[in-house]
mmCIF file of C-alpha atoms in Angstrom:
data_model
loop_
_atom_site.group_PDB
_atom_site.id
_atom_site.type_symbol
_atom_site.label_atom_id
_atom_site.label_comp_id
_atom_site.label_asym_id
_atom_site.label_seq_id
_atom_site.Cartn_x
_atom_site.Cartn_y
_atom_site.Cartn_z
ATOM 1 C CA UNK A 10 0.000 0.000 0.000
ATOM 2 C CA UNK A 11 2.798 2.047 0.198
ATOM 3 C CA UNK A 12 4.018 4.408 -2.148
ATOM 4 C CA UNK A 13 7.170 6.102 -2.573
ATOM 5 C CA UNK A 14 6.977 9.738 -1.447
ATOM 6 C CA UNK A 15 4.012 9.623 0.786
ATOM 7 C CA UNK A 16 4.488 10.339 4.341
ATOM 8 C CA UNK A 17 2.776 8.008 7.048
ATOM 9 C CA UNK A 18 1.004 10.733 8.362
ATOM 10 C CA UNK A 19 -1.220 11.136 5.040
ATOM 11 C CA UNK A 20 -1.936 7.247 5.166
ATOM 12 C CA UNK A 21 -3.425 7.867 9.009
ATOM 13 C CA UNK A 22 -5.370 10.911 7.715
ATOM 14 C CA UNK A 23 -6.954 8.458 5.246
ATOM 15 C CA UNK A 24 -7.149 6.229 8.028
ATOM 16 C CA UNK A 25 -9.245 8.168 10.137
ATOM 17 C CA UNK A 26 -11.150 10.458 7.350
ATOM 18 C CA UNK A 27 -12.241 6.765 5.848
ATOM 19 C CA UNK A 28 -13.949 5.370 9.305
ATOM 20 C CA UNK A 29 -15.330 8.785 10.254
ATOM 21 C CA UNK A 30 -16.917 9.169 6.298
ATOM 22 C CA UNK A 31 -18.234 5.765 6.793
ATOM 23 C CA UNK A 32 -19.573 4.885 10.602
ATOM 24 C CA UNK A 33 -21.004 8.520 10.410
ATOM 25 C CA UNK A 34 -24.413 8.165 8.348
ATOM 26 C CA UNK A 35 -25.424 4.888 10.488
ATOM 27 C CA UNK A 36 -24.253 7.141 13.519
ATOM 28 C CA UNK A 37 -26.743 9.596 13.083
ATOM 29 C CA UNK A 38 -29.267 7.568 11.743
ATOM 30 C CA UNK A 39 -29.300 5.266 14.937
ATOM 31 C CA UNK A 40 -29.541 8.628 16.915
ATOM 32 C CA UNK A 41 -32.388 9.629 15.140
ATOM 33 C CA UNK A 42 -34.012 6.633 15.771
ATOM 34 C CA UNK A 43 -33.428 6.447 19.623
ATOM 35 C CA UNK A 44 -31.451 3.086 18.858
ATOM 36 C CA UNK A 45 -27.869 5.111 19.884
ATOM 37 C CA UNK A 46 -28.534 8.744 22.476
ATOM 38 C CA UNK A 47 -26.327 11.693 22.397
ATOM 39 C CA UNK A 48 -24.350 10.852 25.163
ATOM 40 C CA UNK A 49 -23.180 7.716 23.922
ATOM 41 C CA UNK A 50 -22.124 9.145 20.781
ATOM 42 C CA UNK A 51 -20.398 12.050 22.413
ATOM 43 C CA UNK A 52 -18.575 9.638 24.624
ATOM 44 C CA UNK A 53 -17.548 7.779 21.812
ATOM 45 C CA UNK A 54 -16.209 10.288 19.572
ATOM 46 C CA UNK A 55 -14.141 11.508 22.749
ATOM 47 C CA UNK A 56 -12.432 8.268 22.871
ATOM 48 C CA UNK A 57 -11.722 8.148 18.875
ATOM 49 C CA UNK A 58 -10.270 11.366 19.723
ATOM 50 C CA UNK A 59 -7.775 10.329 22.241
ATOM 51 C CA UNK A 60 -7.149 7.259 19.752
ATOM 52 C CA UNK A 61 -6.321 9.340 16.761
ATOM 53 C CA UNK A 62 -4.140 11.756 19.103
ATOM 54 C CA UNK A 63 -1.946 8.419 20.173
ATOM 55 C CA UNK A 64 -1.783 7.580 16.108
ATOM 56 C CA UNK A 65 -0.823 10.684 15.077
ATOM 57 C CA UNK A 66 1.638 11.145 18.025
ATOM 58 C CA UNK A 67 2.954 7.299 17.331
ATOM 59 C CA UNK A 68 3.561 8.359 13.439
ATOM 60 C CA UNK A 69 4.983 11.489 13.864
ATOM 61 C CA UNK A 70 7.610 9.945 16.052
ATOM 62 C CA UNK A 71 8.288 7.380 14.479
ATOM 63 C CA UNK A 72 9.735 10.228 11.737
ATOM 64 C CA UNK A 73 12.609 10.539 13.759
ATOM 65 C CA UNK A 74 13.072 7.569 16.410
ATOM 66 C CA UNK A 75 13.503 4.151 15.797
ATOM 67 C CA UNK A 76 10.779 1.294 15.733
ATOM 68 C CA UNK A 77 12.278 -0.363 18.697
ATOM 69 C CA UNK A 78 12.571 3.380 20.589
ATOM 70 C CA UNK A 79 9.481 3.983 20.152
ATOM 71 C CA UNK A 80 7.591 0.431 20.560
ATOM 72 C CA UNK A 81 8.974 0.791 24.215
ATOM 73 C CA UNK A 82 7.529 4.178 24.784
ATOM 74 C CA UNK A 83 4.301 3.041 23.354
ATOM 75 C CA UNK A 84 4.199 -0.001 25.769
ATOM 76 C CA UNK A 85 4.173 2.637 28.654
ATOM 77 C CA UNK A 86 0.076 2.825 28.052
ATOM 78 C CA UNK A 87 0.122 0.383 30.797
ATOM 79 C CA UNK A 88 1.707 2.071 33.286
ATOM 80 C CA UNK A 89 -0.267 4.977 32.427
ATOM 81 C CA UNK A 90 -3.431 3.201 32.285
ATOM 82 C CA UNK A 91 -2.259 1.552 35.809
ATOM 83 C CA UNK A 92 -1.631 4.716 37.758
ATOM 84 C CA UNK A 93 -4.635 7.133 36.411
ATOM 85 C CA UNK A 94 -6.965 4.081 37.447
ATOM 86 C CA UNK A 95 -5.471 3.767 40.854
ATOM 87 C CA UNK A 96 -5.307 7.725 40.899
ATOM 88 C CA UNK A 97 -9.156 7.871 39.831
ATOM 89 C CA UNK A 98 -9.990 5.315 42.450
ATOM 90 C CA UNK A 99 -8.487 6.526 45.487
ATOM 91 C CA UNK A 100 -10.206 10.517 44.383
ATOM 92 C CA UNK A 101 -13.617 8.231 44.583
ATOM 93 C CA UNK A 102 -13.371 6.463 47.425
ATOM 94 C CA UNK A 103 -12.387 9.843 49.051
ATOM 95 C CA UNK A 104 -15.845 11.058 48.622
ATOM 96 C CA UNK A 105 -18.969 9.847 49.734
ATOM 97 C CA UNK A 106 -22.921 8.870 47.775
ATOM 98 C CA UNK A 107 -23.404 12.313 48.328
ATOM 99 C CA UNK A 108 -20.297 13.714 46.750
ATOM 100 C CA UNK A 109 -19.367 15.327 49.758
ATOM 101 C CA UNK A 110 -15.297 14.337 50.912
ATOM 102 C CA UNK A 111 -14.730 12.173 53.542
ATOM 103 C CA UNK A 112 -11.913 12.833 56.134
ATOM 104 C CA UNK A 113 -10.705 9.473 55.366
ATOM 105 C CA UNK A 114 -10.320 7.536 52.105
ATOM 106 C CA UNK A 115 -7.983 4.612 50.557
ATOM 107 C CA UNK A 116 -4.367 5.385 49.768
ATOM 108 C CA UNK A 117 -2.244 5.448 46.677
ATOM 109 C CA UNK A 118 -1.452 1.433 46.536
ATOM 110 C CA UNK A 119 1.888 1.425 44.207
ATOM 111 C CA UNK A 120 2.085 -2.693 43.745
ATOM 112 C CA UNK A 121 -0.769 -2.157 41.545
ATOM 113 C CA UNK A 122 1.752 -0.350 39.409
ATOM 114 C CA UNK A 123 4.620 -2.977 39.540
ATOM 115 C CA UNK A 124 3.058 -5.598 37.000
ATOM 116 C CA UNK A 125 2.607 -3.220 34.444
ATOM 117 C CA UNK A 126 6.497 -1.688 35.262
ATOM 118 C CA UNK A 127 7.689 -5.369 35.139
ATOM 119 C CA UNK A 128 5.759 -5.926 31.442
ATOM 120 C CA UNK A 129 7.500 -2.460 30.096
ATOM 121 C CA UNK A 130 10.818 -3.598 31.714
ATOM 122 C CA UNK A 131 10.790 -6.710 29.998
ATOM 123 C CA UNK A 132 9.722 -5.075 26.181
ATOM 124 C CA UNK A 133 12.980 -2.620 27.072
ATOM 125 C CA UNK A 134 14.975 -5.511 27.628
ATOM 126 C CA UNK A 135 13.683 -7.078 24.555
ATOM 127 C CA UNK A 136 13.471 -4.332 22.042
ATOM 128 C CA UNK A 137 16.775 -1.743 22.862
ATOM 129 C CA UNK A 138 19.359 -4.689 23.793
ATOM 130 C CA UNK A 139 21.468 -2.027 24.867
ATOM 131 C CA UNK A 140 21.012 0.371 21.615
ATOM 132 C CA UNK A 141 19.203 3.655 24.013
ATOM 133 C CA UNK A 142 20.999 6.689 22.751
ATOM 134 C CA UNK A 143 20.762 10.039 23.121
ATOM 135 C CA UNK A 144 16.662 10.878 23.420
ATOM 136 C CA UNK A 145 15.077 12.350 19.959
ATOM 137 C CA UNK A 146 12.025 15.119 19.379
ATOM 138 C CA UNK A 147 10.421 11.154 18.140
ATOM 139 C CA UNK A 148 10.921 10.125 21.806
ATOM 140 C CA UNK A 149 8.961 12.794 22.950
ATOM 141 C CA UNK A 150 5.949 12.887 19.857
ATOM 142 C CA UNK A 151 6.189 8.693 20.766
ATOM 143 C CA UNK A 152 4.797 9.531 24.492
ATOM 144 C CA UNK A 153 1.201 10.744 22.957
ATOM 145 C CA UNK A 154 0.500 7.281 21.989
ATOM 146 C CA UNK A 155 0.500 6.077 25.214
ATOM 147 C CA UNK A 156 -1.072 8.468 26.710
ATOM 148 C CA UNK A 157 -3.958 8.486 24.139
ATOM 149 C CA UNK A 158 -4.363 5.238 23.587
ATOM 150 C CA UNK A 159 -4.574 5.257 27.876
ATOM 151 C CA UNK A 160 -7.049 7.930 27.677
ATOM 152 C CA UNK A 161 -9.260 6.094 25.222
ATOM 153 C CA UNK A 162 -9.027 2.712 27.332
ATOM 154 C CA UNK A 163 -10.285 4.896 30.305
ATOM 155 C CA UNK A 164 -12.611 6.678 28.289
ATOM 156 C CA UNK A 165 -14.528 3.323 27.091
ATOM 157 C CA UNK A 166 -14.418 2.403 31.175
ATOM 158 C CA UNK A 167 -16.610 5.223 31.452
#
């Protein structure tokens, strides 16, 4: 499919413009029908939003990092997916049916973290073999794929 001359970017523009041309007539006509409601499908393009940020961020780096760079940046969704859920259910249980915050709540429990650390340590281990070098601009686009690809997973828990 690819063809000389045409950045990666364009083919995840097609990507996206593709799915959004074609899931958005049935879209609307399930809203109209009261099959799909407006908060559903707000929700949902949210979380293709987040999804599309981690692509483009994932394609853009990968412009100037390497594959293997980058594939362990993009396995920190994770960790990121690991601590904003923790994070998000300590805030709750601070706060009681009411809304109203309790004096006491559960703490910050950072073994919940250490499975997905240990599954990132061992795609490091696997992927760089020793090759890390100086960090890139790539490095840094890399980091939006994890973090919305980790938005989107905690969008759909929603």
């Amino acid at each position: 499919m690819a063809e000389p001359g045409v950045d990666s970017s364009l083919y995840a523009l097609s990507r996206f413009s593709v799915a959004l041309l074609a899931l958005t007539p049935g879209s609307i006509g399930a809203i109209r029908k009261g099959v799909l409601d407006w908060e559903t499908a707000k929700g949902a393009a949210v979380c293709g939003s987040w999804v599309a940020f981690g692509y483009l961020g994932q394609t853009l780096g990968l412009l100037s990092t390497t594959a293997s760079r980058s594939c362990v940046i993009c396995t920190l969704h994770c960790v990121f997916v690991a601590a904003v859920a923790e994070f998000m259910r300590v805030q709750k249980s601070k706060l009681d049916e009411c809304g109203v915050v309790k004096k006491e709540g559960k703490t910050f429990d950072f073994m919940k973290l250490a499975p997905a650390a240990v599954a990132v340590l061992g795609v490091a281990i696997v992927e760089l073999k020793g090759a890390g070098g100086a960090p890139t601009i790539g490095d840094l686009l890399s980091f939006a794929q994890p973090i919305g690809f980790g938005m989107g997973y905690l969008q759909l828990e929603e």
